[in-house]
mmCIF file of C-alpha atoms in Angstrom:
data_model
loop_
_atom_site.group_PDB
_atom_site.id
_atom_site.type_symbol
_atom_site.label_atom_id
_atom_site.label_comp_id
_atom_site.label_asym_id
_atom_site.label_seq_id
_atom_site.Cartn_x
_atom_site.Cartn_y
_atom_site.Cartn_z
ATOM 1 C CA ASP C 21 34.960 -26.742 11.585
ATOM 2 C CA ALA C 22 35.448 -26.289 15.231
ATOM 3 C CA GLY C 23 36.388 -22.588 14.881
ATOM 4 C CA VAL C 24 39.406 -20.970 16.345
ATOM 5 C CA ILE C 25 40.828 -23.029 19.202
ATOM 6 C CA GLN C 26 42.773 -21.419 21.972
ATOM 7 C CA SER C 27 44.532 -22.999 24.939
ATOM 8 C CA PRO C 28 44.623 -22.780 27.875
ATOM 9 C CA ARG C 29 41.322 -21.053 28.520
ATOM 10 C CA HIS C 30 42.620 -19.851 31.896
ATOM 11 C CA GLU C 31 46.099 -19.329 33.122
ATOM 12 C CA VAL C 32 47.271 -18.210 36.534
ATOM 13 C CA THR C 33 50.916 -17.633 36.977
ATOM 14 C CA GLU C 34 53.332 -15.788 39.165
ATOM 15 C CA MET C 35 55.273 -12.659 38.150
ATOM 16 C CA GLY C 36 58.409 -13.620 36.389
ATOM 17 C CA GLN C 37 57.283 -16.875 34.957
ATOM 18 C CA GLU C 38 57.106 -17.655 31.246
ATOM 19 C CA VAL C 39 53.568 -17.992 29.790
ATOM 20 C CA THR C 40 52.783 -19.537 26.448
ATOM 21 C CA LEU C 41 49.357 -19.116 24.800
ATOM 22 C CA ARG C 42 48.386 -21.365 21.865
ATOM 23 C CA CYS C 43 46.130 -20.913 18.948
ATOM 24 C CA LYS C 44 44.866 -23.058 16.235
ATOM 25 C CA PRO C 45 43.211 -21.108 13.360
ATOM 26 C CA ILE C 46 40.325 -22.206 11.105
ATOM 27 C CA SER C 47 41.616 -24.472 8.438
ATOM 28 C CA GLY C 48 42.187 -22.663 5.094
ATOM 29 C CA HIS C 49 42.451 -19.137 6.695
ATOM 30 C CA ASP C 50 45.569 -17.248 5.733
ATOM 31 C CA TYR C 51 45.559 -14.494 8.345
ATOM 32 C CA LEU C 52 46.074 -14.810 12.108
ATOM 33 C CA PHE C 53 45.729 -12.108 14.713
ATOM 34 C CA TRP C 54 46.618 -11.849 18.422
ATOM 35 C CA TYR C 55 44.543 -9.355 20.457
ATOM 36 C CA ARG C 56 44.580 -8.375 24.074
ATOM 37 C CA GLN C 57 41.589 -7.019 26.010
ATOM 38 C CA THR C 58 41.516 -5.186 29.256
ATOM 39 C CA MET C 59 39.028 -2.981 30.864
ATOM 40 C CA MET C 60 41.376 -0.060 30.765
ATOM 41 C CA ARG C 61 42.596 -0.308 27.220
ATOM 42 C CA GLY C 62 39.872 -2.188 25.463
ATOM 43 C CA LEU C 63 40.665 -4.589 22.633
ATOM 44 C CA GLU C 64 44.166 -4.017 21.127
ATOM 45 C CA LEU C 65 45.768 -5.702 18.156
ATOM 46 C CA LEU C 66 49.150 -7.152 19.127
ATOM 47 C CA ILE C 67 50.480 -8.758 15.922
ATOM 48 C CA TYR C 68 49.105 -10.357 12.769
ATOM 49 C CA PHE C 69 50.458 -13.001 10.366
ATOM 50 C CA ASN C 70 49.719 -13.651 6.732
ATOM 51 C CA ASN C 71 50.692 -16.998 5.339
ATOM 52 C CA ASN C 72 52.629 -17.676 8.575
ATOM 53 C CA VAL C 73 54.837 -14.498 8.161
ATOM 54 C CA PRO C 74 54.539 -11.722 10.680
ATOM 55 C CA ILE C 75 53.297 -8.657 8.902
ATOM 56 C CA ASP C 76 52.881 -6.106 11.703
ATOM 57 C CA ASP C 77 53.961 -6.458 15.314
ATOM 58 C CA SER C 78 53.808 -2.728 16.167
ATOM 59 C CA GLY C 79 51.154 -3.496 18.758
ATOM 60 C CA MET C 80 53.446 -5.850 20.763
ATOM 61 C CA PRO C 81 53.880 -3.903 24.048
ATOM 62 C CA GLU C 82 57.608 -4.643 24.544
ATOM 63 C CA ASP C 83 60.326 -7.306 24.115
ATOM 64 C CA ARG C 84 58.822 -9.511 26.723
ATOM 65 C CA PHE C 85 56.221 -10.449 24.173
ATOM 66 C CA SER C 86 56.963 -12.605 21.208
ATOM 67 C CA ALA C 87 54.763 -14.603 18.754
ATOM 68 C CA LYS C 88 55.425 -17.299 16.259
ATOM 69 C CA MET C 89 53.585 -19.201 13.533
ATOM 70 C CA PRO C 90 55.549 -22.173 12.603
ATOM 71 C CA ASN C 91 52.882 -23.538 10.239
ATOM 72 C CA ALA C 92 49.428 -22.777 8.968
ATOM 73 C CA SER C 93 47.713 -24.539 11.788
ATOM 74 C CA PHE C 94 49.441 -23.271 14.939
ATOM 75 C CA SER C 95 50.631 -20.029 16.506
ATOM 76 C CA THR C 96 51.957 -19.160 19.984
ATOM 77 C CA LEU C 97 52.177 -15.949 21.987
ATOM 78 C CA LYS C 98 54.833 -16.001 24.641
ATOM 79 C CA ILE C 99 55.382 -13.611 27.494
ATOM 80 C CA GLN C 100 58.746 -13.940 29.237
ATOM 81 C CA PRO C 101 59.051 -12.773 31.968
ATOM 82 C CA SER C 102 55.369 -12.100 32.859
ATOM 83 C CA GLU C 103 54.194 -9.139 34.933
ATOM 84 C CA PRO C 104 50.966 -8.380 36.743
ATOM 85 C CA ARG C 105 50.131 -5.665 34.155
ATOM 86 C CA ASP C 106 49.986 -8.420 31.467
ATOM 87 C CA SER C 107 46.794 -9.720 33.022
ATOM 88 C CA ALA C 108 44.176 -9.617 30.427
ATOM 89 C CA VAL C 109 42.111 -11.827 28.010
ATOM 90 C CA TYR C 110 44.101 -12.737 24.919
ATOM 91 C CA PHE C 111 42.193 -13.502 21.804
ATOM 92 C CA CYS C 112 43.408 -15.177 18.697
ATOM 93 C CA ALA C 113 41.492 -14.581 15.493
ATOM 94 C CA SER C 114 41.847 -15.906 11.880
ATOM 95 C CA SER C 115 40.400 -14.795 8.509
ATOM 96 C CA PHE C 116 40.468 -15.442 4.869
ATOM 97 C CA MET C 117 40.909 -12.934 2.099
ATOM 98 C CA GLY C 118 37.724 -13.455 0.231
ATOM 99 C CA TRP C 119 35.651 -11.096 -1.829
ATOM 100 C CA ASP C 120 32.677 -11.226 0.539
ATOM 101 C CA SER C 121 34.548 -11.422 3.783
ATOM 102 C CA TYR C 122 36.759 -8.428 3.551
ATOM 103 C CA ASN C 123 36.708 -7.490 7.242
ATOM 104 C CA GLU C 124 35.393 -10.680 8.781
ATOM 105 C CA GLN C 125 37.656 -12.036 11.487
ATOM 106 C CA PHE C 126 36.871 -15.180 13.440
ATOM 107 C CA PHE C 127 37.729 -14.964 17.137
ATOM 108 C CA GLY C 128 38.621 -17.777 19.425
ATOM 109 C CA PRO C 129 37.181 -17.956 23.019
ATOM 110 C CA GLY C 130 40.176 -16.273 24.490
ATOM 111 C CA THR C 131 42.682 -17.051 27.221
ATOM 112 C CA ARG C 132 42.158 -15.317 30.500
ATOM 113 C CA LEU C 133 45.654 -14.666 31.889
ATOM 114 C CA THR C 134 46.242 -13.620 35.530
ATOM 115 C CA VAL C 135 49.712 -12.832 36.705
ATOM 116 C CA LEU C 136 50.012 -12.595 40.496
ATOM 117 C CA LEU E 12 42.904 5.112 10.634
ATOM 118 C CA ALA E 13 39.427 6.756 10.869
ATOM 119 C CA LYS E 14 38.299 7.392 14.414
ATOM 120 C CA THR E 15 34.802 6.322 15.321
ATOM 121 C CA THR E 16 32.424 7.695 17.932
ATOM 122 C CA GLN E 17 29.450 5.835 19.201
ATOM 123 C CA PRO E 18 27.228 6.020 22.372
ATOM 124 C CA ILE E 19 28.688 4.367 25.391
ATOM 125 C CA SER E 20 25.440 2.573 26.261
ATOM 126 C CA MET E 21 21.880 2.063 25.202
ATOM 127 C CA ASP E 22 18.915 0.438 26.653
ATOM 128 C CA SER E 23 15.999 -1.221 25.049
ATOM 129 C CA TYR E 24 13.089 -3.666 25.586
ATOM 130 C CA GLU E 25 12.391 -7.044 23.974
ATOM 131 C CA GLY E 26 10.700 -6.693 20.574
ATOM 132 C CA GLN E 27 11.884 -3.237 19.927
ATOM 133 C CA GLU E 28 14.070 -2.018 16.961
ATOM 134 C CA VAL E 29 17.426 -0.703 18.083
ATOM 135 C CA ASN E 30 19.535 1.704 15.994
ATOM 136 C CA ILE E 31 23.128 2.365 17.000
ATOM 137 C CA THR E 32 24.677 5.236 15.257
ATOM 138 C CA CYS E 33 28.422 5.638 14.698
ATOM 139 C CA SER E 34 30.183 8.703 13.436
ATOM 140 C CA HIS E 35 33.322 8.625 11.431
ATOM 141 C CA ASN E 36 34.004 12.022 10.086
ATOM 142 C CA ASN E 37 37.521 11.217 8.722
ATOM 143 C CA ILE E 38 36.595 8.030 6.784
ATOM 144 C CA ALA E 39 38.857 7.489 3.848
ATOM 145 C CA THR E 40 37.739 6.596 0.292
ATOM 146 C CA ASN E 41 38.921 2.953 0.540
ATOM 147 C CA ASP E 42 37.507 2.312 4.146
ATOM 148 C CA TYR E 43 34.876 -0.110 4.864
ATOM 149 C CA ILE E 44 32.460 0.097 7.834
ATOM 150 C CA THR E 45 32.200 -2.958 9.855
ATOM 151 C CA TRP E 46 30.262 -3.960 13.021
ATOM 152 C CA TYR E 47 31.149 -6.556 15.512
ATOM 153 C CA GLN E 48 29.257 -7.924 18.531
ATOM 154 C CA GLN E 49 30.798 -9.181 21.757
ATOM 155 C CA PHE E 50 29.125 -11.114 24.482
ATOM 156 C CA PRO E 51 30.662 -11.319 27.972
ATOM 157 C CA SER E 52 33.590 -13.881 28.151
ATOM 158 C CA GLN E 53 33.504 -14.434 24.387
ATOM 159 C CA GLY E 54 35.491 -12.986 21.487
ATOM 160 C CA PRO E 55 33.916 -10.469 19.106
ATOM 161 C CA ARG E 56 31.738 -11.739 16.354
ATOM 162 C CA PHE E 57 31.324 -10.186 12.849
ATOM 163 C CA ILE E 58 27.761 -8.778 12.307
ATOM 164 C CA ILE E 59 27.834 -6.831 9.085
ATOM 165 C CA GLN E 60 29.933 -4.713 6.874
ATOM 166 C CA GLY E 61 29.337 -2.188 4.101
ATOM 167 C CA TYR E 62 30.735 0.573 1.994
ATOM 168 C CA LYS E 63 27.707 2.694 1.061
ATOM 169 C CA THR E 64 23.962 2.781 0.970
ATOM 170 C CA LYS E 65 22.282 -0.143 2.695
ATOM 171 C CA VAL E 66 23.377 -3.509 3.604
ATOM 172 C CA THR E 67 21.009 -6.197 5.169
ATOM 173 C CA ASN E 68 21.700 -9.724 6.366
ATOM 174 C CA GLU E 69 19.849 -12.228 8.449
ATOM 175 C CA VAL E 70 21.052 -10.414 11.628
ATOM 176 C CA ALA E 71 20.984 -6.756 11.030
ATOM 177 C CA SER E 72 20.888 -3.920 8.622
ATOM 178 C CA LEU E 73 23.509 -1.227 8.114
ATOM 179 C CA PHE E 74 22.554 2.198 6.719
ATOM 180 C CA ILE E 75 25.336 4.386 5.293
ATOM 181 C CA PRO E 76 24.511 7.974 4.063
ATOM 182 C CA ALA E 77 26.001 9.318 0.844
ATOM 183 C CA ASP E 78 28.693 11.301 2.615
ATOM 184 C CA ARG E 79 29.724 8.054 4.620
ATOM 185 C CA LYS E 80 30.506 10.258 7.687
ATOM 186 C CA SER E 81 28.221 8.162 9.910
ATOM 187 C CA SER E 82 26.585 4.746 9.847
ATOM 188 C CA THR E 83 23.647 3.122 11.665
ATOM 189 C CA LEU E 84 23.386 -0.497 12.800
ATOM 190 C CA SER E 85 19.766 -1.569 13.023
ATOM 191 C CA LEU E 86 18.759 -4.558 15.026
ATOM 192 C CA PRO E 87 15.077 -5.579 14.419
ATOM 193 C CA ARG E 88 13.039 -6.840 17.197
ATOM 194 C CA VAL E 89 15.848 -7.302 19.796
ATOM 195 C CA SER E 90 15.687 -10.151 22.387
ATOM 196 C CA LEU E 91 17.349 -10.530 25.694
ATOM 197 C CA SER E 92 20.208 -12.449 23.859
ATOM 198 C CA ASP E 93 21.098 -9.373 21.926
ATOM 199 C CA THR E 94 22.527 -7.764 25.107
ATOM 200 C CA ALA E 95 26.153 -7.335 24.207
ATOM 201 C CA VAL E 96 28.801 -4.692 23.260
ATOM 202 C CA TYR E 97 28.542 -3.547 19.718
ATOM 203 C CA TYR E 98 31.715 -2.090 17.952
ATOM 204 C CA CYS E 99 31.843 0.066 14.977
ATOM 205 C CA LEU E 100 34.990 -0.040 12.889
ATOM 206 C CA VAL E 101 36.240 1.626 9.815
ATOM 207 C CA ASN E 102 39.280 0.366 8.008
ATOM 208 C CA THR E 103 40.818 -0.644 4.692
ATOM 209 C CA GLY E 104 41.302 -4.383 4.213
ATOM 210 C CA PHE E 105 42.443 -6.771 6.987
ATOM 211 C CA GLN E 106 45.071 -4.569 8.516
ATOM 212 C CA LYS E 107 44.615 -3.400 12.087
ATOM 213 C CA LEU E 108 41.140 -3.522 13.009
ATOM 214 C CA VAL E 109 40.851 -0.810 15.659
ATOM 215 C CA PHE E 110 38.193 -1.531 18.189
ATOM 216 C CA GLY E 111 36.903 1.491 20.132
ATOM 217 C CA THR E 112 35.022 1.363 23.395
ATOM 218 C CA GLY E 113 31.964 0.158 21.748
ATOM 219 C CA THR E 114 28.207 0.577 22.760
ATOM 220 C CA ARG E 115 26.878 -1.535 25.539
ATOM 221 C CA LEU E 116 23.332 -2.593 24.651
ATOM 222 C CA LEU E 117 21.122 -3.708 27.471
ATOM 223 C CA VAL E 118 17.780 -5.425 26.492
ATOM 224 C CA SER E 119 15.307 -5.799 29.232
ATOM 225 C CA PRO E 120 12.160 -7.855 29.342
#
């Protein structure tokens, strides 16, 4: 398996523009997580899905952020409108509820977002 | 969610054993202890998890005393490639892995 795939790897945009980040989880995984990492706040969980259903979105900073998972192999994180404070590395991770992988999440390479 | 405390940074040399201790005084009965490793410009990577006593895999060992209020990640014979940030997490199940600031390990020649 290729692991978790994220696109784009880098995104530079201007304030006010819409940004869409994409994630393809590992095949067979039933959990998908979106994280954001900044120097100031570290690594934060934004939202996670189980079997394509959002379970907890309490980490989503505000209404400008939305996430969808239309099927088991694809998820998007959208920011509209984007602001400079949204600049961060966004990670997608997936996992499978197995007896020996209780807390093991597999992270993608991340998308580095810069909002000017 | 149990809060964890670990050193901000550690230095070591190639070939040495490195022990990173994490304290989690408020760990709950159902909490597991998990360690992740993160290299620059990469996502975190699972290293090891445990509930009590000792767990060992091909990468590291995890020591957990009986009271479970702390845990120690042991990396045997580190190399330059072990330079990374190491995160200690305690949580129940898959919900909300809370990453703290982690420990920055620098391995020198």
